[in-house]
PDB file of N, CA and C in Angstrom:
ATOM      1  N   MET S 184     -87.422 220.812  55.049  1.00 94.00           N
ATOM      2  CA  MET S 184     -88.075 219.728  54.115  1.00 94.00           C
ATOM      3  C   MET S 184     -89.594 220.723  54.055  1.00 94.00           C
ATOM      4  N   MET S 185     -89.816 220.211  52.745  1.00 98.00           N
ATOM      5  CA  MET S 185     -91.244 220.753  52.106  1.00 98.00           C
ATOM      6  C   MET S 185     -92.030 219.285  52.085  1.00 98.00           C
ATOM      7  N   VAL S 186     -93.399 219.911  52.125  1.00 98.00           N
ATOM      8  CA  VAL S 186     -93.726 218.473  51.811  1.00 98.00           C
ATOM      9  C   VAL S 186     -95.537 219.040  50.773  1.00 98.00           C
ATOM     10  N   LYS S 187     -96.071 218.477  49.940  1.00 99.00           N
ATOM     11  CA  LYS S 187     -96.725 218.825  48.811  1.00 99.00           C
ATOM     12  C   LYS S 187     -98.449 217.710  49.197  1.00 99.00           C
ATOM     13  N   ALA S 188     -99.480 218.903  49.782  1.00 99.00           N
ATOM     14  CA  ALA S 188    -100.585 217.831  50.289  1.00 99.00           C
ATOM     15  C   ALA S 188    -101.839 218.419  49.568  1.00 99.00           C
ATOM     16  N   SER S 189    -102.997 217.409  50.080  1.00 99.00           N
ATOM     17  CA  SER S 189    -104.417 218.190  49.495  1.00 99.00           C
ATOM     18  C   SER S 189    -105.226 217.759  50.806  1.00 99.00           C
ATOM     19  N   HIS S 190    -106.076 218.737  50.997  1.00 99.00           N
ATOM     20  CA  HIS S 190    -106.786 218.287  51.862  1.00 99.00           C
ATOM     21  C   HIS S 190    -108.329 218.439  51.589  1.00 99.00           C
ATOM     22  N   ILE S 191    -109.071 218.170  52.455  1.00 99.00           N
ATOM     23  CA  ILE S 191    -110.842 218.297  52.296  1.00 99.00           C
ATOM     24  C   ILE S 191    -110.902 218.796  53.991  1.00 99.00           C
ATOM     25  N   LEU S 192    -111.895 220.033  53.635  1.00 99.00           N
ATOM     26  CA  LEU S 192    -111.693 220.993  55.148  1.00 99.00           C
ATOM     27  C   LEU S 192    -113.393 221.032  55.188  1.00 99.00           C
ATOM     28  N   VAL S 193    -114.234 220.395  55.994  1.00 99.00           N
ATOM     29  CA  VAL S 193    -115.289 220.662  56.386  1.00 99.00           C
ATOM     30  C   VAL S 193    -115.551 220.811  57.794  1.00 99.00           C
ATOM     31  N   PRO S 194    -116.759 221.553  58.059  1.00 98.00           N
ATOM     32  CA  PRO S 194    -117.141 222.328  59.467  1.00 98.00           C
ATOM     33  C   PRO S 194    -117.571 221.503  60.631  1.00 98.00           C
ATOM     34  N   THR S 195    -117.907 220.041  60.220  1.00 98.00           N
ATOM     35  CA  THR S 195    -118.220 219.324  61.163  1.00 98.00           C
ATOM     36  C   THR S 195    -117.507 218.231  61.521  1.00 98.00           C
ATOM     37  N   GLU S 196    -117.392 217.342  62.930  1.00 98.00           N
ATOM     38  CA  GLU S 196    -116.570 216.184  63.252  1.00 98.00           C
ATOM     39  C   GLU S 196    -117.355 214.733  62.031  1.00 98.00           C
ATOM     40  N   HIS S 197    -118.625 215.194  62.262  1.00 98.00           N
ATOM     41  CA  HIS S 197    -119.212 213.854  61.840  1.00 98.00           C
ATOM     42  C   HIS S 197    -119.569 213.689  60.319  1.00 98.00           C
ATOM     43  N   LYS S 198    -119.312 215.159  59.794  1.00 99.00           N
ATOM     44  CA  LYS S 198    -119.054 215.084  58.164  1.00 99.00           C
ATOM     45  C   LYS S 198    -117.106 214.439  57.834  1.00 99.00           C
ATOM     46  N   ALA S 199    -116.608 215.340  58.460  1.00 99.00           N
ATOM     47  CA  ALA S 199    -114.848 214.449  58.292  1.00 99.00           C
ATOM     48  C   ALA S 199    -115.061 212.961  58.672  1.00 99.00           C
ATOM     49  N   LYS S 200    -115.821 212.188  59.604  1.00 98.00           N
ATOM     50  CA  LYS S 200    -115.561 211.253  59.382  1.00 98.00           C
ATOM     51  C   LYS S 200    -116.317 210.209  58.426  1.00 98.00           C
ATOM     52  N   TRP S 201    -117.428 210.855  57.879  1.00 99.00           N
ATOM     53  CA  TRP S 201    -118.269 210.118  56.885  1.00 99.00           C
ATOM     54  C   TRP S 201    -117.357 210.183  55.876  1.00 99.00           C
ATOM     55  N   ILE S 202    -116.740 211.101  55.576  1.00 99.00           N
ATOM     56  CA  ILE S 202    -115.590 211.172  54.074  1.00 99.00           C
ATOM     57  C   ILE S 202    -114.298 210.527  54.132  1.00 99.00           C
ATOM     58  N   TYR S 203    -113.635 210.209  56.005  1.00 99.00           N
ATOM     59  CA  TYR S 203    -112.858 209.227  55.434  1.00 99.00           C
ATOM     60  C   TYR S 203    -113.010 207.731  55.142  1.00 99.00           C
ATOM     61  N   LYS S 204    -114.579 207.516  56.031  1.00 98.00           N
ATOM     62  CA  LYS S 204    -114.876 206.276  55.877  1.00 98.00           C
ATOM     63  C   LYS S 204    -115.045 205.840  54.231  1.00 98.00           C
ATOM     64  N   GLU S 205    -116.251 207.120  53.347  1.00 98.00           N
ATOM     65  CA  GLU S 205    -115.779 206.816  52.084  1.00 98.00           C
ATOM     66  C   GLU S 205    -114.702 206.978  51.376  1.00 98.00           C
ATOM     67  N   LEU S 206    -113.590 207.560  51.754  1.00 98.00           N
ATOM     68  CA  LEU S 206    -112.246 206.964  51.371  1.00 98.00           C
ATOM     69  C   LEU S 206    -111.300 205.707  51.507  1.00 98.00           C
ATOM     70  N   LYS S 207    -111.739 205.564  52.530  1.00 97.00           N
ATOM     71  CA  LYS S 207    -111.255 203.780  53.157  1.00 97.00           C
ATOM     72  C   LYS S 207    -112.067 203.014  52.426  1.00 97.00           C
ATOM     73  N   LYS S 208    -113.252 203.448  51.458  1.00 98.00           N
ATOM     74  CA  LYS S 208    -113.535 202.283  50.814  1.00 98.00           C
ATOM     75  C   LYS S 208    -113.376 202.427  48.742  1.00 98.00           C
ATOM     76  N   GLY S 209    -112.430 203.261  49.432  1.00 97.00           N
ATOM     77  CA  GLY S 209    -111.844 203.392  47.832  1.00 97.00           C
ATOM     78  C   GLY S 209    -112.552 204.801  46.518  1.00 97.00           C
ATOM     79  N   ARG S 210    -113.130 205.564  47.518  1.00 98.00           N
ATOM     80  CA  ARG S 210    -113.519 206.599  46.802  1.00 98.00           C
ATOM     81  C   ARG S 210    -112.530 207.576  46.351  1.00 98.00           C
ATOM     82  N   ASP S 211    -112.687 208.613  45.964  1.00 98.00           N
ATOM     83  CA  ASP S 211    -111.726 209.188  45.030  1.00 98.00           C
ATOM     84  C   ASP S 211    -111.579 210.588  45.980  1.00 98.00           C
ATOM     85  N   PHE S 212    -110.309 210.669  46.486  1.00 98.00           N
ATOM     86  CA  PHE S 212    -109.795 211.572  47.195  1.00 98.00           C
ATOM     87  C   PHE S 212    -110.465 213.288  46.368  1.00 98.00           C
ATOM     88  N   GLU S 213    -109.640 213.321  44.917  1.00 98.00           N
ATOM     89  CA  GLU S 213    -110.030 214.635  44.533  1.00 98.00           C
ATOM     90  C   GLU S 213    -111.723 214.842  44.495  1.00 98.00           C
ATOM     91  N   LYS S 214    -112.187 213.589  43.612  1.00 98.00           N
ATOM     92  CA  LYS S 214    -113.758 213.836  43.447  1.00 98.00           C
ATOM     93  C   LYS S 214    -114.192 214.397  44.878  1.00 98.00           C
ATOM     94  N   LEU S 215    -113.947 213.431  46.330  1.00 99.00           N
ATOM     95  CA  LEU S 215    -114.550 214.032  47.521  1.00 99.00           C
ATOM     96  C   LEU S 215    -114.477 215.605  47.764  1.00 99.00           C
ATOM     97  N   ALA S 216    -112.994 215.742  47.236  1.00 99.00           N
ATOM     98  CA  ALA S 216    -112.728 217.130  47.784  1.00 99.00           C
ATOM     99  C   ALA S 216    -113.158 218.080  46.913  1.00 99.00           C
ATOM    100  N   LYS S 217    -113.743 218.194  45.872  1.00 98.00           N
ATOM    101  CA  LYS S 217    -114.221 218.894  44.795  1.00 98.00           C
ATOM    102  C   LYS S 217    -115.910 219.299  45.383  1.00 98.00           C
ATOM    103  N   GLU S 218    -116.254 218.157  45.543  1.00 98.00           N
ATOM    104  CA  GLU S 218    -117.764 218.000  46.242  1.00 98.00           C
ATOM    105  C   GLU S 218    -118.054 218.342  47.675  1.00 98.00           C
ATOM    106  N   TYR S 219    -117.100 218.224  48.513  1.00 98.00           N
ATOM    107  CA  TYR S 219    -117.576 218.590  49.933  1.00 98.00           C
ATOM    108  C   TYR S 219    -116.785 219.517  50.680  1.00 98.00           C
ATOM    109  N   SER S 220    -115.238 220.015  50.197  1.00 99.00           N
ATOM    110  CA  SER S 220    -114.412 220.859  50.932  1.00 99.00           C
ATOM    111  C   SER S 220    -114.917 222.123  51.018  1.00 99.00           C
ATOM    112  N   GLU S 221    -114.640 222.949  52.111  1.00 98.00           N
ATOM    113  CA  GLU S 221    -115.063 224.225  51.811  1.00 98.00           C
ATOM    114  C   GLU S 221    -113.812 225.066  51.517  1.00 98.00           C
ATOM    115  N   CYS S 222    -112.848 224.767  51.422  1.00 98.00           N
ATOM    116  CA  CYS S 222    -111.693 225.361  51.351  1.00 98.00           C
ATOM    117  C   CYS S 222    -111.519 225.824  49.624  1.00 98.00           C
ATOM    118  N   PRO S 223    -111.340 227.244  49.197  1.00 97.00           N
ATOM    119  CA  PRO S 223    -111.046 227.279  47.498  1.00 97.00           C
ATOM    120  C   PRO S 223    -110.327 226.286  46.909  1.00 97.00           C
ATOM    121  N   SER S 224    -108.934 225.479  47.219  1.00 98.00           N
ATOM    122  CA  SER S 224    -108.409 224.685  46.882  1.00 98.00           C
ATOM    123  C   SER S 224    -109.405 223.494  46.355  1.00 98.00           C
ATOM    124  N   ARG S 225    -110.894 223.192  46.743  1.00 97.00           N
ATOM    125  CA  ARG S 225    -111.336 222.616  46.180  1.00 97.00           C
ATOM    126  C   ARG S 225    -111.591 222.515  44.786  1.00 97.00           C
ATOM    127  N   MET S 226    -111.309 223.699  44.033  1.00 97.00           N
ATOM    128  CA  MET S 226    -111.438 223.366  42.630  1.00 97.00           C
ATOM    129  C   MET S 226    -110.160 223.062  42.073  1.00 97.00           C
ATOM    130  N   LYS S 227    -109.059 222.429  42.862  1.00 98.00           N
ATOM    131  CA  LYS S 227    -107.969 221.534  42.692  1.00 98.00           C
ATOM    132  C   LYS S 227    -107.937 220.281  42.840  1.00 98.00           C
ATOM    133  N   GLY S 228    -108.871 219.687  43.725  1.00 98.00           N
ATOM    134  CA  GLY S 228    -108.736 218.844  44.082  1.00 98.00           C
ATOM    135  C   GLY S 228    -108.421 218.557  45.404  1.00 98.00           C
ATOM    136  N   GLY S 229    -108.280 220.225  45.986  1.00 98.00           N
ATOM    137  CA  GLY S 229    -107.927 220.220  47.660  1.00 98.00           C
ATOM    138  C   GLY S 229    -106.358 220.068  47.284  1.00 98.00           C
ATOM    139  N   ASN S 230    -106.018 220.003  46.229  1.00 99.00           N
ATOM    140  CA  ASN S 230    -104.607 220.174  46.376  1.00 99.00           C
ATOM    141  C   ASN S 230    -103.913 221.742  46.737  1.00 99.00           C
ATOM    142  N   LEU S 231    -103.056 221.588  47.869  1.00 98.00           N
ATOM    143  CA  LEU S 231    -102.369 222.806  47.913  1.00 98.00           C
ATOM    144  C   LEU S 231    -100.994 223.286  48.060  1.00 98.00           C
ATOM    145  N   GLY S 232    -100.126 222.101  47.011  1.00 98.00           N
ATOM    146  CA  GLY S 232     -99.183 222.758  46.737  1.00 98.00           C
ATOM    147  C   GLY S 232     -98.043 222.231  47.486  1.00 98.00           C
ATOM    148  N   PHE S 233     -96.917 222.593  47.296  1.00 98.00           N
ATOM    149  CA  PHE S 233     -95.863 222.491  48.632  1.00 98.00           C
ATOM    150  C   PHE S 233     -95.669 223.530  49.563  1.00 98.00           C
ATOM    151  N   PHE S 234     -95.455 222.982  50.966  1.00 98.00           N
ATOM    152  CA  PHE S 234     -95.370 223.994  51.995  1.00 98.00           C
ATOM    153  C   PHE S 234     -94.135 223.736  53.056  1.00 98.00           C
ATOM    154  N   GLU S 235     -93.742 225.026  53.788  1.00 97.00           N
ATOM    155  CA  GLU S 235     -92.531 224.321  54.627  1.00 97.00           C
ATOM    156  C   GLU S 235     -93.673 224.672  55.954  1.00 97.00           C
ATOM    157  N   ARG S 236     -92.944 223.965  57.104  1.00 97.00           N
ATOM    158  CA  ARG S 236     -93.330 224.112  58.167  1.00 97.00           C
ATOM    159  C   ARG S 236     -93.528 225.701  58.521  1.00 97.00           C
ATOM    160  N   GLY S 237     -94.467 226.220  59.273  1.00 97.00           N
ATOM    161  CA  GLY S 237     -94.453 227.462  60.081  1.00 97.00           C
ATOM    162  C   GLY S 237     -95.635 228.410  58.449  1.00 97.00           C
ATOM    163  N   GLN S 238     -96.066 227.430  57.597  1.00 97.00           N
ATOM    164  CA  GLN S 238     -97.397 228.109  56.699  1.00 97.00           C
ATOM    165  C   GLN S 238     -98.717 228.016  57.063  1.00 97.00           C
ATOM    166  N   MET S 239     -98.346 226.480  57.500  1.00 97.00           N
ATOM    167  CA  MET S 239    -100.030 226.205  57.742  1.00 97.00           C
ATOM    168  C   MET S 239     -99.816 226.389  59.582  1.00 97.00           C
ATOM    169  N   THR S 240    -101.420 225.714  60.169  1.00 96.00           N
ATOM    170  CA  THR S 240    -102.213 225.689  61.578  1.00 96.00           C
ATOM    171  C   THR S 240    -100.718 224.294  62.170  1.00 96.00           C
ATOM    172  N   LYS S 241    -100.299 224.618  63.536  1.00 97.00           N
ATOM    173  CA  LYS S 241     -99.365 223.624  63.807  1.00 97.00           C
ATOM    174  C   LYS S 241    -100.045 222.296  63.653  1.00 97.00           C
ATOM    175  N   GLU S 242    -101.168 222.241  64.012  1.00 98.00           N
ATOM    176  CA  GLU S 242    -102.148 220.869  63.685  1.00 98.00           C
ATOM    177  C   GLU S 242    -102.002 220.255  62.704  1.00 98.00           C
ATOM    178  N   PHE S 243    -102.157 220.795  61.600  1.00 98.00           N
ATOM    179  CA  PHE S 243    -101.996 220.400  60.164  1.00 98.00           C
ATOM    180  C   PHE S 243    -101.048 220.001  59.559  1.00 98.00           C
ATOM    181  N   GLU S 244     -99.823 221.263  60.283  1.00 98.00           N
ATOM    182  CA  GLU S 244     -98.623 220.442  59.863  1.00 98.00           C
ATOM    183  C   GLU S 244     -97.959 219.462  60.817  1.00 98.00           C
ATOM    184  N   ASP S 245     -98.042 218.901  61.572  1.00 98.00           N
ATOM    185  CA  ASP S 245     -97.734 218.149  62.813  1.00 98.00           C
ATOM    186  C   ASP S 245     -98.105 216.984  61.703  1.00 98.00           C
ATOM    187  N   VAL S 246     -99.159 216.785  61.389  1.00 98.00           N
ATOM    188  CA  VAL S 246    -100.153 215.507  60.798  1.00 98.00           C
ATOM    189  C   VAL S 246     -99.427 215.537  59.484  1.00 98.00           C
ATOM    190  N   ALA S 247     -99.387 216.897  58.591  1.00 98.00           N
ATOM    191  CA  ALA S 247     -98.785 216.639  57.005  1.00 98.00           C
ATOM    192  C   ALA S 247     -97.649 215.840  57.216  1.00 98.00           C
ATOM    193  N   PHE S 248     -96.516 216.100  57.748  1.00 98.00           N
ATOM    194  CA  PHE S 248     -95.584 216.130  57.776  1.00 98.00           C
ATOM    195  C   PHE S 248     -95.110 214.589  58.561  1.00 98.00           C
ATOM    196  N   SER S 249     -95.998 214.087  59.207  1.00 98.00           N
ATOM    197  CA  SER S 249     -96.013 212.811  59.521  1.00 98.00           C
ATOM    198  C   SER S 249     -96.154 212.002  58.889  1.00 98.00           C
ATOM    199  N   LEU S 250     -97.186 212.232  57.771  1.00 98.00           N
ATOM    200  CA  LEU S 250     -97.351 211.079  56.782  1.00 98.00           C
ATOM    201  C   LEU S 250     -96.483 210.530  55.898  1.00 98.00           C
ATOM    202  N   LYS S 251     -96.613 209.675  55.169  1.00 98.00           N
ATOM    203  CA  LYS S 251     -96.149 209.134  54.702  1.00 98.00           C
ATOM    204  C   LYS S 251     -96.552 209.162  52.821  1.00 98.00           C
ATOM    205  N   GLU S 252     -95.397 209.687  51.810  1.00 98.00           N
ATOM    206  CA  GLU S 252     -96.492 209.288  50.803  1.00 98.00           C
ATOM    207  C   GLU S 252     -98.049 209.044  50.066  1.00 98.00           C
ATOM    208  N   GLY S 253     -98.582 209.248  50.091  1.00 97.00           N
ATOM    209  CA  GLY S 253     -99.861 208.388  49.388  1.00 97.00           C
ATOM    210  C   GLY S 253    -100.836 208.348  50.474  1.00 97.00           C
ATOM    211  N   GLU S 254    -100.747 208.439  51.990  1.00 98.00           N
ATOM    212  CA  GLU S 254    -101.106 207.991  53.129  1.00 98.00           C
ATOM    213  C   GLU S 254    -102.318 209.531  53.166  1.00 98.00           C
ATOM    214  N   ILE S 255    -103.292 209.030  53.966  1.00 98.00           N
ATOM    215  CA  ILE S 255    -104.563 209.648  54.098  1.00 98.00           C
ATOM    216  C   ILE S 255    -104.642 209.635  55.664  1.00 98.00           C
ATOM    217  N   SER S 256    -104.989 211.318  56.180  1.00 99.00           N
ATOM    218  CA  SER S 256    -104.890 211.064  57.913  1.00 99.00           C
ATOM    219  C   SER S 256    -106.490 211.038  57.901  1.00 99.00           C
ATOM    220  N   LYS S 257    -106.214 210.606  59.314  1.00 98.00           N
ATOM    221  CA  LYS S 257    -107.929 210.615  60.191  1.00 98.00           C
ATOM    222  C   LYS S 257    -107.979 212.080  60.012  1.00 98.00           C
ATOM    223  N   PRO S 258    -109.340 212.311  60.233  1.00 99.00           N
ATOM    224  CA  PRO S 258    -109.639 213.664  60.625  1.00 99.00           C
ATOM    225  C   PRO S 258    -108.841 214.796  61.739  1.00 99.00           C
ATOM    226  N   VAL S 259    -108.417 215.859  61.061  1.00 98.00           N
ATOM    227  CA  VAL S 259    -107.685 216.551  62.134  1.00 98.00           C
ATOM    228  C   VAL S 259    -108.579 217.981  61.923  1.00 98.00           C
ATOM    229  N   LYS S 260    -108.794 218.575  63.673  1.00 98.00           N
ATOM    230  CA  LYS S 260    -109.222 219.685  64.411  1.00 98.00           C
ATOM    231  C   LYS S 260    -108.088 220.717  63.762  1.00 98.00           C
ATOM    232  N   THR S 261    -108.604 221.794  63.281  1.00 98.00           N
ATOM    233  CA  THR S 261    -107.943 223.276  63.666  1.00 98.00           C
ATOM    234  C   THR S 261    -108.766 224.175  64.240  1.00 98.00           C
ATOM    235  N   GLU S 262    -108.476 225.407  64.067  1.00 97.00           N
ATOM    236  CA  GLU S 262    -109.331 226.494  64.053  1.00 97.00           C
ATOM    237  C   GLU S 262    -110.268 226.856  62.819  1.00 97.00           C
ATOM    238  N   PHE S 263    -109.842 226.286  61.384  1.00 98.00           N
ATOM    239  CA  PHE S 263    -110.651 226.556  60.988  1.00 98.00           C
ATOM    240  C   PHE S 263    -111.842 225.166  60.457  1.00 98.00           C
ATOM    241  N   GLY S 264    -111.530 223.966  61.105  1.00 98.00           N
ATOM    242  CA  GLY S 264    -112.789 222.762  60.806  1.00 98.00           C
ATOM    243  C   GLY S 264    -112.015 221.691  61.061  1.00 98.00           C
ATOM    244  N   TYR S 265    -112.548 220.708  60.217  1.00 99.00           N
ATOM    245  CA  TYR S 265    -112.136 219.113  60.523  1.00 99.00           C
ATOM    246  C   TYR S 265    -111.441 218.886  58.625  1.00 99.00           C
ATOM    247  N   HIS S 266    -110.000 218.536  58.549  1.00 99.00           N
ATOM    248  CA  HIS S 266    -109.095 218.441  57.858  1.00 99.00           C
ATOM    249  C   HIS S 266    -109.158 217.146  57.414  1.00 99.00           C
ATOM    250  N   ILE S 267    -108.587 216.350  56.026  1.00 99.00           N
ATOM    251  CA  ILE S 267    -108.424 215.132  55.999  1.00 99.00           C
ATOM    252  C   ILE S 267    -107.524 215.323  55.087  1.00 99.00           C
ATOM    253  N   ILE S 268    -106.280 214.857  55.143  1.00 99.00           N
ATOM    254  CA  ILE S 268    -105.118 215.661  54.760  1.00 99.00           C
ATOM    255  C   ILE S 268    -104.325 214.229  53.677  1.00 99.00           C
ATOM    256  N   LYS S 269    -104.055 214.833  52.796  1.00 99.00           N
ATOM    257  CA  LYS S 269    -103.370 213.503  51.893  1.00 99.00           C
ATOM    258  C   LYS S 269    -102.038 213.847  51.250  1.00 99.00           C
ATOM    259  N   LEU S 270    -101.247 213.079  51.763  1.00 99.00           N
ATOM    260  CA  LEU S 270     -99.617 213.599  51.362  1.00 99.00           C
ATOM    261  C   LEU S 270     -99.275 212.994  50.054  1.00 99.00           C
ATOM    262  N   LEU S 271     -98.919 214.152  49.279  1.00 98.00           N
ATOM    263  CA  LEU S 271     -98.386 213.561  47.882  1.00 98.00           C
ATOM    264  C   LEU S 271     -97.324 213.675  47.889  1.00 98.00           C
ATOM    265  N   GLU S 272     -96.410 214.200  48.120  1.00 98.00           N
ATOM    266  CA  GLU S 272     -94.966 213.933  48.255  1.00 98.00           C
ATOM    267  C   GLU S 272     -94.122 214.819  49.028  1.00 98.00           C
ATOM    268  N   LYS S 273     -92.913 214.873  49.955  1.00 97.00           N
ATOM    269  CA  LYS S 273     -92.196 215.207  50.230  1.00 97.00           C
ATOM    270  C   LYS S 273     -90.605 215.532  49.597  1.00 97.00           C
ATOM    271  N   LYS S 274     -90.155 216.290  49.910  1.00 96.00           N
ATOM    272  CA  LYS S 274     -88.526 216.775  49.190  1.00 96.00           C
ATOM    273  C   LYS S 274     -87.970 217.622  50.235  1.00 96.00           C
ATOM    274  N   LYS S 275     -86.747 217.756  50.405  1.00 89.00           N
ATOM    275  CA  LYS S 275     -85.258 218.379  51.383  1.00 89.00           C
ATOM    276  C   LYS S 275     -85.337 219.872  50.314  1.00 89.00           C
TER     277      LYS S 275
END
């Protein structure tokens, strides 16, 4: 299975929680990614494209592969910082 996801990467849990609250209020994921994410994917609204298991960190993948299409995760901690993940699509 492959998933297509976007994410917002920030260095602190506090910032990640704030962004998550903003998303829950209806703020646009792509706009927040462009404004706050520290990943180069921010230029594409956080879009990482399709990936399989084994291409990302385990913590990131475990959450990304468990989401439903359109669902946004709570902040996820990895060695790179805190991610908020939005699942865009799943395919086999």
